[in-house]
Amino acid sequence: MSLLDEEGNQDESLESKTLSAEDQVKDHSTGTRVVAGQIFLESGKSDSQSENEESFHSQEEEKENSLEELNSLEMSNLLNKDLEEAEIQTPVLTAIGGTADGEPCHFPFLFMEKEYAECTADGREDGRLWCATTYDYKKDQKWGFCESEEQSNKRRQMQEAEDVYQIGMKILNESSKKAQKKVAYQYLLKAADMNHTKAMEKVSYALLFGDYLKQNIQSSKELFEKLTEEGSPKGQMALGFLYASGLGVNSSQAKALVYYTFGALGGNLIAHMILGYRYWAGIGVLQSCESALTHYRLVANHVASDISLTGGTVVQRIRLADEVENPGMASGMLEEDLIQYYQFLAEKGDVQAQVGLGQLHLHGGRGVEQNHQRAFEYFNQAANAGNSHAMAFLGKMYSEGSDVVPQSNETALQYFKKAADMGNPVGQSGLGMAYLYGRGVPVNYELALKYFQKAAEQGWVDGQLQLGSMYYNGIGVKKDYKQALKYFNLASQGGHILAFYNLAQMHATGTGVMRSCHTAVELFKNVCERGRWSERLMTAYNSYKDGDSNSAVVQYLLLAEQGYEVAQSNAAFILDQKEASIVGENETYPRALLHWNRAASQGYTVARIKLGDYHFYGFGTDVDYETAFIHYRLASEQQHSAQAMFNLGYMHEKGLGIKQDIHLAKRFYDMAAEASPDAQVPVFLALCKLGVIYSLQYIREINIREVFSHIDMDQLLGPEWDLYLMTIIALLLGTIIAYRQRQHQAIPRAAGLRPAVPQQEPPPEHQPPQ
């Protein structure tokens, strides 16, 4: 399945899987339940509130039961009334033309010994819908069309567009080859030309990002405008993005906010995520933690509900700036040669390589696509060799089921038992899940708790997560929010997305902890950034590596709007390098400055230093040494950046944005050398220069004649000091003459070239070293 299709599925499934923001808040105020380790809150009460109100609840229980019965009765009456009204208000179809023009259609009617409860095209070659106005068509021959000829033509055109769209989607989902996907998009283009809404959505995004179609911002904008007029949430969100980023239109944050809001009201998850980030950071709106919480919680609920036991795909966050600064640094991607080497080892029977490749293909990431078939094959080989880890992962795959591995609790249980007997924490956790939910065995909370504890003791995140859930809900143990918090924290340190989700819910409602909106938003944001749309980070990175900077920058800009810090810094980096031709040359630095600022506010050190550089040199803004100094100081104090310390030393040395102070300059240079070994050589050179400057400054400040006038040579060296000095000079002269004569007597040798002494280039006068 293509990434665009996955994003589309994420958006479209919101209506069926989640409630509106208001309804969800209401839903969270009535109790709690846990499904597969996810806490779905239905109560906003804290632990202390619950204890204080236990007695009150027991006294009011009978009243509540009677009220519930009364309410359910009233609701059923209201529903019956609504259904009756709906039946009365159902429009009656009137026959058009035929032998009964103007008469109401009769449903059901009998035609060719078959009853029809709705209009049909059976018996007609032109495909127009018709109905009978009496029960027995054969007997009475009373009929008419259900639609006009114009409506019929439009319906057939839309049906043809739907058929073309389905052909395109079938090719797109079933093929992984680029050439086939391009063919699929030709079908989608044809369907889009026939005004098929979903095809228009797919094509507009493909034109925006340059996915399998040539990138064309203007054409995508026109399609988005057309979709917006039809009320498409995806079109509204995308049009908001264009206005926010100023692509193809004049930038307008007000219009962007309007379109984002309409997209969110229509159920678009990305629009909700963008609004969540805007309210959190105060971009174009008043900063509001509670509003951000509402949007982020709604998206996080959806993301968490999609997380399986395998934990979903791995999100790769590769920083382009770090790759350039440190070419040898591992980006998290595996080289093709290295993958082939592991495959060679696996084929030769190396069990560790088989398990490693199995996990890599199971989760995807690090440059390897998710492939359950290959994961299953590698795990099978390792399991046959007796590897407990492979057995446990096979149990996971059978427990969840997929297109490759049929779901089977019995087979999963066998593998989990084998792995658990060998002391494997993954197997123990899987066995705990089986006993907790009764998968292939009777429900047994004591055994579930026992196996989760064993897995948690060995540091397995799934065991820690499930143990936290049991303590949270009091399943098999006494309810204990502190213990739940402890295990959720442990699981979150292992990066488990559901642990972040559960901690966010606890902080959002103040359950077991002091309520903290800020902490809850940060945790929910972390969960949201693990949604399917995060896969576009790798798509953008691959586009950049393939030399398509325009496609990469647009993708990074959309992800930056969603609040991804790595996307903000990567978009700023591409703009900074002036590699994106779709952005005007005069606009690159101001836009880069905007995204460096957003990335810096999320704690990225390089972005903070870049902000200092932009204000120091006047890139995208006026030269402002004071602001540059503030940014360098923040990077120095908060992130202990050696580069920032060095730049602060330079600014103190030159008195730029701050009073000149050579002593403070030396202090910052020394701090930079201590903070990073890489800074030691430039610091040594800077200190040498500083020493020379300090000496010259000292000499200028003192009077040489005055110094010598105060020196009494007779007192210092004695009354005959001049004789001593003349003797020393004579001895030095004699030594030089003797050395010269000895050199002339020596046998002449071939003259060799002496290496030239390299001259040190003085550092620039008005620039901090980069």
Short mmCIF file of C-alpha atoms in Angstrom, two decimals, residues 590-748:
data_model
loop_
_atom_site.label_atom_id
_atom_site.label_comp_id
_atom_site.label_asym_id
_atom_site.label_seq_id
_atom_site.Cartn_x
_atom_site.Cartn_y
_atom_site.Cartn_z
CA PRO A 590 13.47 34.40 6.10
CA ARG A 591 11.68 31.02 5.76
CA ALA A 592 14.73 29.13 6.99
CA LEU A 593 14.93 31.52 9.97
CA LEU A 594 11.26 30.77 10.80
CA HIS A 595 11.84 27.00 10.87
CA TRP A 596 15.17 27.23 12.71
CA ASN A 597 13.26 29.24 15.33
CA ARG A 598 10.55 26.57 15.67
CA ALA A 599 13.13 23.77 15.86
CA ALA A 600 15.15 25.71 18.46
CA SER A 601 12.05 26.20 20.62
CA GLN A 602 11.76 22.39 20.72
CA GLY A 603 15.31 22.07 22.06
CA TYR A 604 17.49 21.46 18.96
CA THR A 605 20.95 22.91 19.71
CA VAL A 606 22.14 23.37 16.12
CA ALA A 607 18.96 25.34 15.35
CA ARG A 608 19.63 27.65 18.31
CA ILE A 609 23.19 28.31 17.09
CA LYS A 610 21.86 28.91 13.56
CA LEU A 611 19.52 31.56 14.96
CA GLY A 612 22.55 33.26 16.49
CA ASP A 613 24.42 33.07 13.17
CA TYR A 614 21.45 34.50 11.21
CA HIS A 615 21.22 37.51 13.53
CA PHE A 616 25.04 37.92 13.60
CA TYR A 617 25.39 38.01 9.80
CA GLY A 618 21.94 39.46 9.01
CA PHE A 619 20.57 36.46 7.08
CA GLY A 620 16.82 36.89 6.62
CA THR A 621 16.80 39.64 9.24
CA ASP A 622 18.75 42.74 10.29
CA VAL A 623 22.19 42.39 11.87
CA ASP A 624 21.59 42.25 15.60
CA TYR A 625 24.57 41.32 17.77
CA GLU A 626 22.58 41.53 21.00
CA THR A 627 20.00 38.95 19.80
CA ALA A 628 22.80 36.75 18.40
CA PHE A 629 24.51 36.89 21.81
CA ILE A 630 21.25 35.84 23.54
CA HIS A 631 20.85 32.79 21.27
CA TYR A 632 24.48 31.72 21.74
CA ARG A 633 24.12 32.11 25.49
CA LEU A 634 20.93 29.96 25.53
CA ALA A 635 22.69 27.24 23.52
CA SER A 636 25.65 27.43 25.90
CA GLU A 637 23.64 27.33 29.13
CA GLN A 638 20.86 24.91 28.15
CA GLN A 639 22.63 22.50 25.80
CA HIS A 640 26.31 23.11 26.76
CA SER A 641 27.25 23.64 23.11
CA ALA A 642 31.00 24.05 22.50
CA GLN A 643 30.31 26.03 19.30
CA ALA A 644 28.09 28.47 21.20
CA MET A 645 30.76 28.91 23.92
CA PHE A 646 33.44 29.58 21.30
CA ASN A 647 31.22 32.17 19.59
CA LEU A 648 30.52 33.83 22.94
CA GLY A 649 34.28 34.00 23.54
CA TYR A 650 34.75 35.69 20.16
CA MET A 651 31.99 38.24 20.83
CA HIS A 652 33.52 39.10 24.23
CA GLU A 653 36.94 39.41 22.58
CA LYS A 654 35.64 41.84 19.93
CA GLY A 655 33.00 43.55 22.06
CA LEU A 656 30.16 42.66 19.68
CA GLY A 657 26.75 42.87 21.30
CA ILE A 658 28.45 42.95 24.70
CA LYS A 659 31.15 45.00 26.46
CA GLN A 660 34.65 43.92 25.40
CA ASP A 661 36.21 41.71 28.05
CA ILE A 662 39.34 39.65 27.25
CA HIS A 663 39.15 37.77 30.56
CA LEU A 664 35.59 36.56 29.85
CA ALA A 665 36.63 35.73 26.27
CA LYS A 666 39.39 33.45 27.61
CA ARG A 667 36.94 31.86 30.05
CA PHE A 668 34.47 30.96 27.26
CA TYR A 669 37.28 29.66 25.04
CA ASP A 670 38.44 27.41 27.90
CA MET A 671 34.86 26.20 28.48
CA ALA A 672 34.54 25.33 24.78
CA ALA A 673 37.74 23.26 24.91
CA GLU A 674 36.44 21.39 27.96
CA ALA A 675 33.01 20.78 26.40
CA SER A 676 34.33 19.19 23.19
CA PRO A 677 37.70 17.67 22.19
CA ASP A 678 37.07 18.89 18.61
CA ALA A 679 37.22 22.49 19.87
CA GLN A 680 40.69 22.21 21.41
CA VAL A 681 42.72 23.14 18.29
CA PRO A 682 40.66 26.24 17.33
CA VAL A 683 40.61 27.26 21.00
CA PHE A 684 44.44 26.96 21.21
CA LEU A 685 44.81 29.21 18.15
CA ALA A 686 42.27 31.69 19.50
CA LEU A 687 44.07 31.80 22.86
CA CYS A 688 47.43 32.39 21.13
CA LYS A 689 45.91 35.30 19.25
CA LEU A 690 44.33 36.54 22.49
CA GLY A 691 47.74 36.38 24.23
CA VAL A 692 49.37 38.51 21.54
CA ILE A 693 46.54 41.04 21.65
CA TYR A 694 46.70 41.16 25.45
CA SER A 695 50.50 41.72 25.38
CA LEU A 696 50.26 44.51 22.81
CA GLN A 697 47.46 46.11 24.77
CA TYR A 698 49.59 45.96 27.94
CA ILE A 699 52.61 47.49 26.21
CA ARG A 700 50.44 50.29 24.81
CA GLU A 701 49.09 51.04 28.26
CA ILE A 702 52.54 51.47 29.93
CA ASN A 703 55.29 54.16 29.29
CA ILE A 704 58.59 52.46 28.29
CA ARG A 705 60.82 55.49 29.12
CA GLU A 706 59.22 55.84 32.50
CA VAL A 707 59.93 52.19 33.23
CA PHE A 708 63.62 52.44 32.29
CA SER A 709 64.04 55.69 34.22
CA HIS A 710 63.04 53.87 37.37
CA ILE A 711 65.61 51.09 36.84
CA ASP A 712 68.99 51.71 38.57
CA MET A 713 71.49 49.46 36.71
CA ASP A 714 74.29 50.17 39.25
CA GLN A 715 72.08 48.91 42.04
CA LEU A 716 70.72 46.00 39.99
CA LEU A 717 73.98 44.63 38.42
CA GLY A 718 76.72 46.48 40.32
CA PRO A 719 78.90 49.53 39.45
CA GLU A 720 80.77 47.72 36.62
CA TRP A 721 77.74 46.32 34.81
CA ASP A 722 78.88 47.88 31.48
CA LEU A 723 82.08 45.81 31.53
CA TYR A 724 80.10 42.65 32.12
CA LEU A 725 77.82 43.43 29.19
CA MET A 726 80.76 44.15 26.82
CA THR A 727 82.42 40.87 27.81
CA ILE A 728 79.23 38.89 27.10
CA ILE A 729 78.87 40.56 23.67
CA ALA A 730 82.55 39.81 22.82
CA LEU A 731 82.12 36.16 23.77
CA LEU A 732 78.98 35.84 21.63
CA LEU A 733 80.79 37.46 18.68
CA GLY A 734 83.77 35.11 19.02
CA THR A 735 81.51 32.08 19.16
CA ILE A 736 79.74 33.10 15.93
CA ILE A 737 83.08 33.70 14.10
CA ALA A 738 84.43 30.31 15.20
CA TYR A 739 81.26 28.53 14.08
CA ARG A 740 81.39 30.22 10.65
CA GLN A 741 85.04 29.24 10.06
CA ARG A 742 84.29 25.62 11.00
CA GLN A 743 81.43 25.57 8.52
CA HIS A 744 83.72 26.70 5.65
CA GLN A 745 86.21 23.91 6.43
CA ALA A 746 83.47 21.23 6.35
CA ILE A 747 83.13 19.04 3.20
CA PRO A 748 80.41 20.57 0.96
#
